[in-house]
CSV table of C-alpha atoms in Angstrom, one decimal:
chain,number,residue,atom,x,y,z
A,24,UNK,CA,1.3,6.5,15.0
A,25,UNK,CA,2.5,6.6,18.8
A,26,UNK,CA,1.7,4.2,20.9
A,27,UNK,CA,0.2,5.5,24.9
A,28,UNK,CA,1.2,3.7,27.7
A,29,UNK,CA,-0.5,4.1,30.9
A,30,UNK,CA,2.9,5.4,32.3
A,31,UNK,CA,2.8,7.7,30.1
A,32,UNK,CA,6.0,6.6,27.9
A,33,UNK,CA,4.7,5.7,24.5
A,34,UNK,CA,7.6,4.1,22.7
A,35,UNK,CA,8.6,2.1,25.6
A,36,UNK,CA,5.0,0.9,26.3
A,37,UNK,CA,4.7,-0.2,22.6
A,38,UNK,CA,8.4,-2.1,22.4
A,39,UNK,CA,7.3,-3.9,26.0
A,40,UNK,CA,3.9,-5.1,24.7
A,41,UNK,CA,5.3,-6.3,21.6
A,42,UNK,CA,7.8,-8.2,23.6
A,43,UNK,CA,4.7,-9.5,26.0
A,44,UNK,CA,2.8,-10.8,22.6
A,45,UNK,CA,6.2,-12.8,21.3
A,46,UNK,CA,5.9,-14.5,24.5
A,47,UNK,CA,1.9,-15.2,24.3
A,48,UNK,CA,3.0,-15.8,20.4
A,49,UNK,CA,5.4,-18.7,21.3
A,50,UNK,CA,3.0,-20.3,24.3
A,51,UNK,CA,0.4,-20.2,21.2
A,52,UNK,CA,3.1,-22.4,19.2
A,53,UNK,CA,4.3,-19.6,17.1
A,54,UNK,CA,7.8,-19.3,17.5
A,55,UNK,CA,8.2,-16.3,15.2
A,56,UNK,CA,8.7,-12.5,17.3
A,57,UNK,CA,6.4,-9.5,16.2
A,58,UNK,CA,8.4,-7.1,14.8
A,59,UNK,CA,7.7,-3.6,16.5
A,60,UNK,CA,6.6,-0.5,15.6
A,61,UNK,CA,10.1,0.7,15.5
A,62,UNK,CA,11.6,-2.0,13.7
A,63,UNK,CA,8.8,-2.0,11.2
A,64,UNK,CA,9.8,1.7,10.3
A,65,UNK,CA,13.3,0.9,9.8
A,66,UNK,CA,12.6,-2.1,7.5
A,67,UNK,CA,13.3,-1.0,3.9
A,68,UNK,CA,10.6,-1.8,1.2
A,69,UNK,CA,10.9,-4.4,-1.0
A,70,UNK,CA,9.5,-3.0,-4.7
A,71,UNK,CA,10.6,-6.5,-6.4
A,72,UNK,CA,9.6,-8.7,-4.1
A,73,UNK,CA,6.8,-11.5,-4.2
A,74,UNK,CA,4.9,-13.3,-1.5
A,75,UNK,CA,6.8,-16.3,-0.2
A,76,UNK,CA,3.4,-18.3,-0.9
A,77,UNK,CA,3.2,-17.0,-4.2
A,78,UNK,CA,4.6,-19.7,-7.2
A,79,UNK,CA,5.0,-17.6,-10.7
A,80,UNK,CA,1.6,-17.6,-12.9
A,81,UNK,CA,-0.3,-18.1,-9.0
A,82,UNK,CA,-3.1,-16.3,-8.8
A,83,UNK,CA,-3.1,-13.5,-5.9
A,84,UNK,CA,-5.5,-14.3,-3.1
A,85,UNK,CA,-4.4,-13.1,1.0
A,86,UNK,CA,-5.2,-15.4,3.0
A,87,UNK,CA,-6.1,-15.4,6.5
A,88,UNK,CA,-3.8,-14.5,9.1
A,89,UNK,CA,-3.4,-17.4,11.8
A,90,UNK,CA,-1.6,-15.5,14.8
A,91,UNK,CA,-0.3,-11.8,14.9
A,92,UNK,CA,2.8,-12.1,13.2
A,93,UNK,CA,1.1,-13.2,10.0
A,94,UNK,CA,-1.2,-10.0,10.2
A,95,UNK,CA,2.8,-7.5,9.0
A,96,UNK,CA,1.8,-5.2,12.0
A,97,UNK,CA,2.7,-5.1,15.7
A,98,UNK,CA,0.6,-6.4,18.8
A,99,UNK,CA,0.6,-2.1,19.8
A,100,UNK,CA,-1.3,-1.6,16.3
A,101,UNK,CA,-4.1,-4.2,17.1
A,102,UNK,CA,-4.5,-3.1,20.8
A,103,UNK,CA,-4.8,-0.1,19.8
A,104,UNK,CA,-7.6,-0.7,17.5
A,105,UNK,CA,-9.7,-3.0,20.0
A,106,UNK,CA,-9.5,0.1,22.6
A,107,UNK,CA,-10.4,2.9,20.0
A,108,UNK,CA,-13.2,0.4,18.9
A,109,UNK,CA,-15.0,-0.2,22.6
A,110,UNK,CA,-13.9,3.5,23.4
A,111,UNK,CA,-17.1,4.7,21.0
A,112,UNK,CA,-18.8,1.4,21.1
A,113,UNK,CA,-18.4,0.7,25.2
A,114,UNK,CA,-19.2,-2.9,24.8
A,115,UNK,CA,-19.4,-5.6,21.8
A,116,UNK,CA,-18.9,-9.4,21.7
A,117,UNK,CA,-16.1,-10.5,20.4
A,118,UNK,CA,-17.5,-11.6,17.3
A,119,UNK,CA,-17.9,-8.3,16.8
A,120,UNK,CA,-14.5,-6.9,17.6
A,121,UNK,CA,-13.4,-10.0,15.1
A,122,UNK,CA,-15.6,-8.2,12.7
A,123,UNK,CA,-14.6,-4.8,13.3
A,124,UNK,CA,-10.7,-5.2,12.8
A,125,UNK,CA,-11.0,-7.9,10.0
A,126,UNK,CA,-9.1,-10.7,12.1
A,127,UNK,CA,-10.2,-14.2,13.0
A,128,UNK,CA,-10.6,-14.6,16.9
A,129,UNK,CA,-7.6,-16.7,17.6
A,130,UNK,CA,-5.7,-13.6,16.5
A,131,UNK,CA,-7.5,-11.1,18.5
A,132,UNK,CA,-8.0,-13.6,21.6
A,133,UNK,CA,-4.4,-13.4,23.3
A,134,UNK,CA,-4.8,-9.3,23.1
A,135,UNK,CA,-8.5,-9.3,24.7
A,136,UNK,CA,-6.8,-11.7,27.5
A,137,UNK,CA,-4.1,-9.0,28.6
A,138,UNK,CA,-6.0,-6.1,28.4
A,139,UNK,CA,-8.5,-7.5,30.5
A,140,UNK,CA,-5.4,-8.6,33.1
A,141,UNK,CA,-4.6,-5.3,32.7
A,142,UNK,CA,-8.3,-3.6,33.4
A,143,UNK,CA,-9.1,-1.9,30.4
A,144,UNK,CA,-11.7,-4.2,29.5
A,145,UNK,CA,-13.7,-6.9,31.6
A,146,UNK,CA,-15.9,-9.5,30.7
A,147,UNK,CA,-19.7,-8.6,30.6
A,148,UNK,CA,-21.3,-12.1,30.0
A,149,UNK,CA,-21.9,-14.1,26.9
A,150,UNK,CA,-24.5,-13.8,23.6
A,151,UNK,CA,-27.4,-16.3,22.9
A,152,UNK,CA,-25.0,-17.9,20.6
A,153,UNK,CA,-22.2,-18.1,23.4
A,154,UNK,CA,-19.9,-15.5,22.9
A,155,UNK,CA,-18.3,-14.2,25.4
A,156,UNK,CA,-19.1,-9.7,25.5
A,157,UNK,CA,-16.4,-7.4,26.7
A,158,UNK,CA,-17.1,-4.0,28.2
A,159,UNK,CA,-14.6,-1.1,28.1
A,160,UNK,CA,-13.9,-0.1,31.6
A,161,UNK,CA,-12.7,3.2,33.2
A,162,UNK,CA,-9.3,2.5,33.5
A,163,UNK,CA,-9.4,1.4,29.6
A,164,UNK,CA,-11.6,4.7,28.7
A,165,UNK,CA,-8.4,6.6,29.1
A,166,UNK,CA,-6.4,4.6,27.6
A,167,UNK,CA,-9.2,4.5,24.3
A,168,UNK,CA,-9.4,7.8,24.6
A,169,UNK,CA,-5.5,8.6,24.6
A,170,UNK,CA,-5.4,6.4,21.6
A,171,UNK,CA,-8.5,8.2,20.0
A,172,UNK,CA,-6.8,11.7,20.2
A,173,UNK,CA,-3.6,10.2,18.3
A,174,UNK,CA,-5.7,8.7,15.5
A,175,UNK,CA,-9.0,8.3,15.2
A,176,UNK,CA,-9.2,5.3,12.6
A,177,UNK,CA,-10.3,2.2,14.3
A,178,UNK,CA,-11.5,0.0,10.8
A,179,UNK,CA,-9.9,-3.1,9.1
A,180,UNK,CA,-6.5,-3.4,10.2
A,181,UNK,CA,-4.7,-2.0,7.6
A,182,UNK,CA,-1.9,-4.7,6.0
A,183,UNK,CA,1.9,-3.4,6.2
A,184,UNK,CA,3.4,-1.5,3.2
A,185,UNK,CA,6.1,-4.8,2.1
A,186,UNK,CA,2.6,-6.4,1.8
A,187,UNK,CA,1.1,-3.7,-0.3
A,188,UNK,CA,4.1,-3.8,-2.5
A,189,UNK,CA,4.0,-7.8,-2.8
A,190,UNK,CA,0.5,-7.7,-3.8
A,191,UNK,CA,1.3,-5.1,-6.8
A,192,UNK,CA,3.9,-6.9,-8.1
A,193,UNK,CA,1.7,-10.4,-8.1
A,194,UNK,CA,-1.1,-8.4,-9.9
A,195,UNK,CA,0.9,-6.2,-11.9
A,196,UNK,CA,-0.5,-4.4,-14.9
A,197,UNK,CA,2.8,-5.0,-17.1
A,198,UNK,CA,2.2,-9.0,-16.8
A,199,UNK,CA,-1.2,-8.8,-18.2
A,200,UNK,CA,-1.6,-9.5,-22.5
A,201,UNK,CA,-4.5,-8.0,-24.1
A,202,UNK,CA,-6.0,-9.4,-27.1
A,203,UNK,CA,-7.4,-7.7,-30.4
A,204,UNK,CA,-11.0,-10.0,-29.2
A,205,UNK,CA,-10.4,-8.8,-25.6
A,206,UNK,CA,-9.8,-5.2,-26.5
A,207,UNK,CA,-13.3,-5.0,-29.2
A,208,UNK,CA,-15.2,-6.7,-25.9
A,209,UNK,CA,-14.2,-4.1,-24.0
A,210,UNK,CA,-15.3,-1.0,-26.6
A,211,UNK,CA,-18.5,-2.8,-27.2
A,212,UNK,CA,-21.2,-0.1,-27.5
A,213,UNK,CA,-18.6,2.7,-28.9
A,214,UNK,CA,-17.9,3.0,-32.2
A,215,UNK,CA,-13.8,2.4,-32.6
A,216,UNK,CA,-12.5,1.4,-36.1
A,217,UNK,CA,-10.4,-1.5,-37.1
A,218,UNK,CA,-7.4,1.4,-37.1
A,219,UNK,CA,-8.0,3.0,-34.2
A,220,UNK,CA,-8.0,-0.8,-32.2
A,221,UNK,CA,-4.6,-1.1,-34.2
A,222,UNK,CA,-3.2,1.7,-33.0
A,223,UNK,CA,-4.7,1.3,-29.0
A,224,UNK,CA,-3.7,-2.7,-28.3
A,225,UNK,CA,-0.2,-2.1,-28.1
A,226,UNK,CA,-0.6,1.1,-26.2
A,227,UNK,CA,-2.4,-0.9,-23.4
A,228,UNK,CA,0.1,-3.9,-24.1
A,229,UNK,CA,2.7,-1.5,-23.0
A,230,UNK,CA,1.3,-0.7,-20.4
A,231,UNK,CA,2.7,2.5,-20.2
A,232,UNK,CA,1.3,5.1,-21.3
A,233,UNK,CA,-0.2,7.3,-24.2
A,234,UNK,CA,-1.7,10.2,-25.4
A,235,UNK,CA,-5.2,10.3,-26.5
A,236,UNK,CA,-5.9,13.7,-28.3
A,237,UNK,CA,-8.5,15.2,-30.8
A,238,UNK,CA,-11.6,17.9,-31.2
A,239,UNK,CA,-13.8,17.6,-28.4
A,240,UNK,CA,-16.7,15.1,-28.2
A,241,UNK,CA,-15.3,12.3,-30.3
A,242,UNK,CA,-15.0,9.4,-26.9
A,243,UNK,CA,-11.1,10.0,-25.6
A,244,UNK,CA,-12.8,10.1,-22.2
A,245,UNK,CA,-15.0,7.2,-23.0
A,246,UNK,CA,-12.6,5.0,-24.4
A,247,UNK,CA,-9.5,5.8,-21.4
A,248,UNK,CA,-12.3,4.5,-18.9
A,249,UNK,CA,-13.0,1.4,-21.0
A,250,UNK,CA,-8.9,0.4,-21.6
A,251,UNK,CA,-9.0,-1.3,-17.8
A,252,UNK,CA,-11.7,-3.4,-18.9
A,253,UNK,CA,-9.9,-4.8,-21.7
A,254,UNK,CA,-7.5,-6.1,-18.7
A,255,UNK,CA,-10.2,-8.1,-17.4
A,256,UNK,CA,-9.8,-9.6,-14.1
A,257,UNK,CA,-9.9,-8.4,-10.9
A,258,UNK,CA,-7.5,-7.1,-8.1
A,259,UNK,CA,-7.3,-7.2,-4.4
A,260,UNK,CA,-6.7,-4.2,-3.0
A,261,UNK,CA,-6.1,-3.5,0.9
A,262,UNK,CA,-8.3,-1.4,3.1
A,263,UNK,CA,-5.7,0.8,4.7
A,264,UNK,CA,-2.1,0.8,4.9
A,265,UNK,CA,0.0,1.1,8.0
A,266,UNK,CA,3.2,2.9,7.2
A,267,UNK,CA,5.4,4.5,9.2
A,268,UNK,CA,3.1,4.9,12.1
A,269,UNK,CA,0.6,6.0,10.2
A,270,UNK,CA,-2.6,4.7,9.0
A,271,UNK,CA,-3.4,5.5,5.0
A,272,UNK,CA,-6.6,4.3,3.8
A,273,UNK,CA,-6.0,3.0,0.1
A,274,UNK,CA,-9.7,1.5,-0.7
A,275,UNK,CA,-11.7,4.3,-1.8
A,276,UNK,CA,-15.3,3.4,-2.6
A,277,UNK,CA,-15.7,6.4,-4.7
A,278,UNK,CA,-13.5,5.6,-7.4
A,279,UNK,CA,-12.8,1.4,-6.6
A,280,UNK,CA,-16.3,-0.6,-7.5
A,281,UNK,CA,-16.0,-3.9,-5.2
A,282,UNK,CA,-16.7,-7.3,-6.9
A,283,UNK,CA,-18.7,-9.6,-4.8
A,284,UNK,CA,-16.7,-12.7,-4.1
A,285,UNK,CA,-18.0,-16.1,-5.1
A,286,UNK,CA,-18.7,-18.7,-2.5
A,287,UNK,CA,-16.5,-22.0,-1.8
A,288,UNK,CA,-15.2,-20.4,-5.9
A,289,UNK,CA,-12.2,-23.5,-5.8
A,290,UNK,CA,-9.4,-21.7,-5.4
A,291,UNK,CA,-9.6,-20.7,-1.8
A,292,UNK,CA,-12.4,-21.0,0.7
A,293,UNK,CA,-13.6,-17.4,1.2
A,294,UNK,CA,-13.4,-17.8,5.3
A,295,UNK,CA,-9.1,-18.2,4.7
A,296,UNK,CA,-9.4,-14.9,2.5
A,297,UNK,CA,-8.0,-12.1,4.6
A,298,UNK,CA,-10.7,-9.6,4.8
A,299,UNK,CA,-8.7,-6.5,5.4
A,300,UNK,CA,-8.6,-7.0,1.4
A,301,UNK,CA,-11.2,-5.9,-1.1
A,302,UNK,CA,-11.7,-7.8,-4.2
A,303,UNK,CA,-12.3,-5.1,-6.5
A,304,UNK,CA,-12.2,-4.5,-10.8
A,305,UNK,CA,-8.7,-3.0,-11.8
A,306,UNK,CA,-9.3,0.7,-11.0
A,307,UNK,CA,-9.5,3.6,-13.3
A,308,UNK,CA,-9.1,6.7,-11.9
A,309,UNK,CA,-9.8,9.8,-13.7
A,310,UNK,CA,-8.7,13.2,-12.7
A,311,UNK,CA,-9.8,16.1,-14.6
A,312,UNK,CA,-9.1,19.8,-14.9
A,313,UNK,CA,-9.7,20.1,-11.1
A,314,UNK,CA,-6.3,18.3,-10.4
A,315,UNK,CA,-4.5,19.6,-7.9
A,316,UNK,CA,-0.4,18.3,-6.6
A,317,UNK,CA,-2.2,17.7,-3.1
A,318,UNK,CA,-4.0,14.8,-4.9
A,319,UNK,CA,-0.9,13.2,-6.1
A,320,UNK,CA,0.6,13.0,-2.2
A,321,UNK,CA,0.1,11.5,0.9
A,322,UNK,CA,-3.0,13.7,2.6
A,323,UNK,CA,-3.6,13.8,6.4
A,324,UNK,CA,-6.5,14.9,7.8
A,325,UNK,CA,-5.9,17.0,10.8
A,326,UNK,CA,-8.5,16.2,12.3
A,327,UNK,CA,-8.8,12.8,12.1
A,328,UNK,CA,-5.6,12.0,11.8
A,329,UNK,CA,-5.9,9.3,9.3
A,330,UNK,CA,-3.9,9.8,5.7
A,331,UNK,CA,-5.2,9.2,2.6
A,332,UNK,CA,-3.8,7.6,-0.3
A,333,UNK,CA,-2.7,9.7,-3.3
A,334,UNK,CA,-4.3,8.8,-6.6
A,335,UNK,CA,-1.3,7.0,-8.3
A,336,UNK,CA,-1.4,4.3,-5.8
A,337,UNK,CA,-5.2,3.8,-5.6
A,338,UNK,CA,-4.8,3.8,-9.6
A,339,UNK,CA,-1.8,0.8,-9.1
A,340,UNK,CA,-2.8,-2.6,-11.5
A,341,UNK,CA,-5.1,0.1,-13.1
A,342,UNK,CA,-5.5,2.7,-15.3
A,343,UNK,CA,-4.8,6.7,-14.5
A,344,UNK,CA,-6.3,8.7,-16.7
A,345,UNK,CA,-5.5,12.7,-16.4
A,346,UNK,CA,-8.7,13.9,-18.7
A,347,UNK,CA,-8.8,17.6,-20.0
A,348,UNK,CA,-4.9,17.6,-20.0
A,349,UNK,CA,-3.4,21.2,-20.1
A,350,UNK,CA,-6.3,22.8,-18.5
A,351,UNK,CA,-5.6,22.3,-14.9
A,352,UNK,CA,-4.8,25.5,-12.5
A,353,UNK,CA,-1.1,23.8,-11.9
A,354,UNK,CA,1.3,25.1,-15.2
A,355,UNK,CA,1.4,22.2,-17.0
A,356,UNK,CA,5.1,21.6,-16.6
A,357,UNK,CA,5.1,21.2,-12.6
A,358,UNK,CA,2.4,18.5,-13.9
A,359,UNK,CA,4.6,17.1,-15.9
A,360,UNK,CA,7.9,17.4,-13.9
A,361,UNK,CA,6.0,15.2,-11.3
A,362,UNK,CA,5.4,12.1,-13.8
A,363,UNK,CA,9.0,12.1,-15.3
A,364,UNK,CA,10.7,9.6,-12.9
A,365,UNK,CA,7.3,7.4,-12.4
A,366,UNK,CA,7.2,7.1,-16.2
A,367,UNK,CA,10.6,5.8,-16.5
A,368,UNK,CA,11.5,4.3,-13.6
A,369,UNK,CA,7.9,2.5,-12.4
A,370,UNK,CA,8.5,3.6,-9.1
A,371,UNK,CA,7.4,6.5,-7.1
A,372,UNK,CA,8.5,8.6,-4.3
A,373,UNK,CA,5.7,9.2,-1.4
A,374,UNK,CA,5.6,11.9,0.7
A,375,UNK,CA,4.7,11.4,3.9
A,376,UNK,CA,3.3,14.0,6.6
A,377,UNK,CA,6.5,13.4,8.2
A,378,UNK,CA,9.0,14.7,6.0
A,379,UNK,CA,9.9,11.3,5.0
A,380,UNK,CA,10.1,9.7,1.5
A,381,UNK,CA,9.4,6.5,0.6
A,382,UNK,CA,9.7,4.4,-2.6
A,383,UNK,CA,6.7,2.9,-4.2
A,384,UNK,CA,5.3,1.1,-7.0
A,385,UNK,CA,4.1,3.1,-10.0
A,386,UNK,CA,1.9,0.2,-11.9
A,387,UNK,CA,-0.6,1.6,-14.1
A,388,UNK,CA,-1.5,2.6,-17.4
A,389,UNK,CA,-1.3,6.4,-17.1
A,390,UNK,CA,-3.6,8.1,-20.2
A,391,UNK,CA,-3.4,11.6,-20.8
A,392,UNK,CA,-6.6,13.0,-22.8
A,393,UNK,CA,-6.6,16.1,-24.4
A,394,UNK,CA,-8.2,18.7,-26.7
A,395,UNK,CA,-4.9,20.3,-27.3
A,396,UNK,CA,-1.8,19.3,-30.0
A,397,UNK,CA,0.5,17.3,-27.7
A,398,UNK,CA,3.6,19.2,-29.0
A,399,UNK,CA,2.2,22.6,-28.2
A,400,UNK,CA,1.9,21.1,-24.6
A,401,UNK,CA,5.3,19.7,-23.7
A,402,UNK,CA,8.2,19.3,-24.8
A,403,UNK,CA,9.9,16.5,-26.6
A,404,UNK,CA,11.9,14.9,-23.2
A,405,UNK,CA,8.5,14.4,-22.1
A,406,UNK,CA,6.7,13.6,-25.3
A,407,UNK,CA,9.5,11.0,-25.7
A,408,UNK,CA,8.5,9.0,-22.0
A,409,UNK,CA,4.8,8.6,-23.7
A,410,UNK,CA,5.7,6.1,-26.2
A,411,UNK,CA,2.1,6.2,-27.9
A,412,UNK,CA,0.1,9.6,-29.2
A,413,UNK,CA,-3.5,8.5,-30.4
A,414,UNK,CA,-5.4,10.9,-32.4
A,415,UNK,CA,-9.1,10.1,-31.8
A,416,UNK,CA,-10.7,11.0,-34.9
A,417,UNK,CA,-14.0,12.6,-36.3
A,418,UNK,CA,-16.4,9.8,-37.2
A,419,UNK,CA,-16.5,8.9,-41.2
A,420,UNK,CA,-20.7,9.6,-42.5
A,421,UNK,CA,-20.6,5.8,-42.2
A,422,UNK,CA,-19.9,5.9,-38.5
A,423,UNK,CA,-22.3,8.5,-37.8
A,424,UNK,CA,-25.2,7.1,-39.5
A,425,UNK,CA,-24.5,3.5,-37.6
A,426,UNK,CA,-23.9,5.6,-34.2
A,427,UNK,CA,-27.6,7.1,-34.4
A,428,UNK,CA,-29.3,3.7,-35.2
A,429,UNK,CA,-27.7,2.6,-32.3
A,430,UNK,CA,-28.3,5.6,-30.3
A,431,UNK,CA,-32.2,5.1,-31.7
A,432,UNK,CA,-32.5,2.1,-30.4
A,433,UNK,CA,-31.3,2.6,-27.1
A,434,UNK,CA,-33.7,6.0,-26.6
A,435,UNK,CA,-36.7,3.9,-27.8
A,436,UNK,CA,-37.1,5.9,-31.4
A,437,UNK,CA,-38.3,4.0,-34.1
A,438,UNK,CA,-35.6,4.3,-36.8
A,439,UNK,CA,-36.2,6.7,-39.4
A,440,UNK,CA,-33.0,6.5,-41.8
A,441,UNK,CA,-34.6,9.2,-43.5
A,442,UNK,CA,-34.3,11.6,-41.5
A,443,UNK,CA,-31.3,11.0,-40.2
A,444,UNK,CA,-30.4,11.3,-44.3
A,445,UNK,CA,-31.8,14.8,-44.2
A,446,UNK,CA,-29.9,15.7,-41.2
A,447,UNK,CA,-26.5,14.9,-42.4
A,448,UNK,CA,-27.1,16.7,-45.9
A,449,UNK,CA,-28.6,19.8,-44.7
A,450,UNK,CA,-27.1,20.8,-41.2
A,451,UNK,CA,-23.6,18.9,-42.0
A,452,UNK,CA,-22.6,18.1,-45.6
A,453,UNK,CA,-24.6,21.6,-46.8
A,454,UNK,CA,-22.7,23.8,-44.0
A,455,UNK,CA,-19.5,21.8,-43.9
A,456,UNK,CA,-20.0,21.0,-40.1
A,457,UNK,CA,-17.5,18.3,-38.6
A,458,UNK,CA,-18.9,15.1,-37.3
A,459,UNK,CA,-18.5,14.7,-34.0
A,460,UNK,CA,-19.3,10.7,-31.8
A,461,UNK,CA,-21.1,12.8,-29.4
A,462,UNK,CA,-23.5,14.0,-31.3
A,463,UNK,CA,-26.1,11.3,-32.1
A,464,UNK,CA,-26.9,10.8,-28.8
A,465,UNK,CA,-27.3,15.1,-27.7
A,466,UNK,CA,-29.7,15.3,-30.8
A,467,UNK,CA,-31.3,12.7,-29.9
A,468,UNK,CA,-31.9,13.7,-26.4
A,469,UNK,CA,-33.1,16.6,-27.9
A,470,UNK,CA,-35.6,15.3,-29.9
A,471,UNK,CA,-36.9,13.2,-26.9
A,472,UNK,CA,-37.5,16.6,-25.2
A,473,UNK,CA,-39.0,18.1,-27.7
A,474,UNK,CA,-41.5,15.1,-28.2
A,475,UNK,CA,-42.4,15.3,-24.7
A,476,UNK,CA,-42.8,19.0,-24.5
A,477,UNK,CA,-45.8,18.2,-26.8
A,478,UNK,CA,-47.1,15.2,-26.1
A,479,UNK,CA,-45.8,13.5,-29.2
A,480,UNK,CA,-45.1,9.9,-29.3
A,481,UNK,CA,-41.3,9.7,-29.6
A,482,UNK,CA,-40.4,10.0,-33.3
A,483,UNK,CA,-37.3,11.1,-35.4
A,484,UNK,CA,-39.0,14.3,-37.9
A,485,UNK,CA,-36.9,16.6,-40.1
A,486,UNK,CA,-39.0,19.2,-38.0
A,487,UNK,CA,-37.8,18.1,-34.7
A,488,UNK,CA,-34.5,17.7,-36.4
A,489,UNK,CA,-34.5,21.6,-37.0
A,490,UNK,CA,-35.5,22.2,-33.8
A,491,UNK,CA,-32.5,20.3,-32.5
A,492,UNK,CA,-29.8,21.4,-34.4
A,493,UNK,CA,-31.5,25.5,-33.7
A,494,UNK,CA,-30.7,24.9,-29.7
A,495,UNK,CA,-27.3,22.4,-30.0
A,496,UNK,CA,-25.3,24.4,-32.0
A,497,UNK,CA,-27.0,28.1,-31.7
A,498,UNK,CA,-23.4,29.0,-30.1
A,499,UNK,CA,-21.3,26.9,-32.0
């Protein structure tokens, strides 16, 4: 992001503003200089570093920055966020500005004072709680407009790329050990036999990658979705990253599940947590047959000028599931070539809109789920990089009966074992039809609709099963 100045020389203004805030910070008792946006762009991220305040074994908790330097970004960026916010809302109390940027009063106060001295903003009064209220001036509106034309983002202050990398290292999925009991708890409600658990356990603990293959309808996607639950813990994820002058959103409400932080949980008072970060369940990001190469690269909206993180970055410290592998619109070898280096080296190269490449962590369990035989899809060189290939088999007769009992209770059907036995004998064994794990649920839903249509109480019967089978398997 190039920072415009009143004179029109953006880069000179950015460096000059940073020098000014270095002097302000020194007056406030913080002698460490603020890195300019130029210096920040030149810094090479350390993929294997750990936060300075974090000891081995400590839980990672982002601490609220106490000054501009500790935010990890330049004063020029903070100024642009404030001006764009006020450009949109017109006026706001300091509390509102701090909440918008997710920073404390003490961090933004010197910037507000400087903006006021430059006649970009002014005090319009105080609120009922005694909070100073700021209003943007005509001069400031012009400045805010220029910032907004360069990039429309004015949300939570982004964190630096290095801070993000440190957080991934501290919360790495590779450092997690999953026990048999934890895996069983994660798969609660699914029919997973012990032999399958014995295969899945080591694959999950490897933190590398696995193929799940087998016939459709046997729960490959459900297994892949549940794998992350075995790791248990939540992680901290930044809302956005500032890298090479670009704002890149990482937190995505569509794929990340936010976890409510308990007040005064003991480790760190909630008021001391850096609110630029969000506590989420370890992510499970699923990409199906619609996956394109664009989703694996940084994309920039040409209207908003905001970048979106690729799927693999959003799934760091969690699981990335490539569902229906082999059915993507792109050729299989193109997709595989994209994963060769990350799977081997545990890092990826992120292509920025500017054309520059940056090395970033590739820290997730990647699961390829497919209905096809892996050896028919990929060559030996790639299979060697996926150490675990696990077939998800058809259920046994006993497992099929057990699943009918579970689904009957879920859908509020009185259990009728004799009708289930009729179904198995007449519509499966007699016609040599294979069992699939999805079928008890699907057939009972058909019976439910049958009963509702005929205004009958929910009840399993041979007649209802005949009806369900004739519909469900009519072209199968």
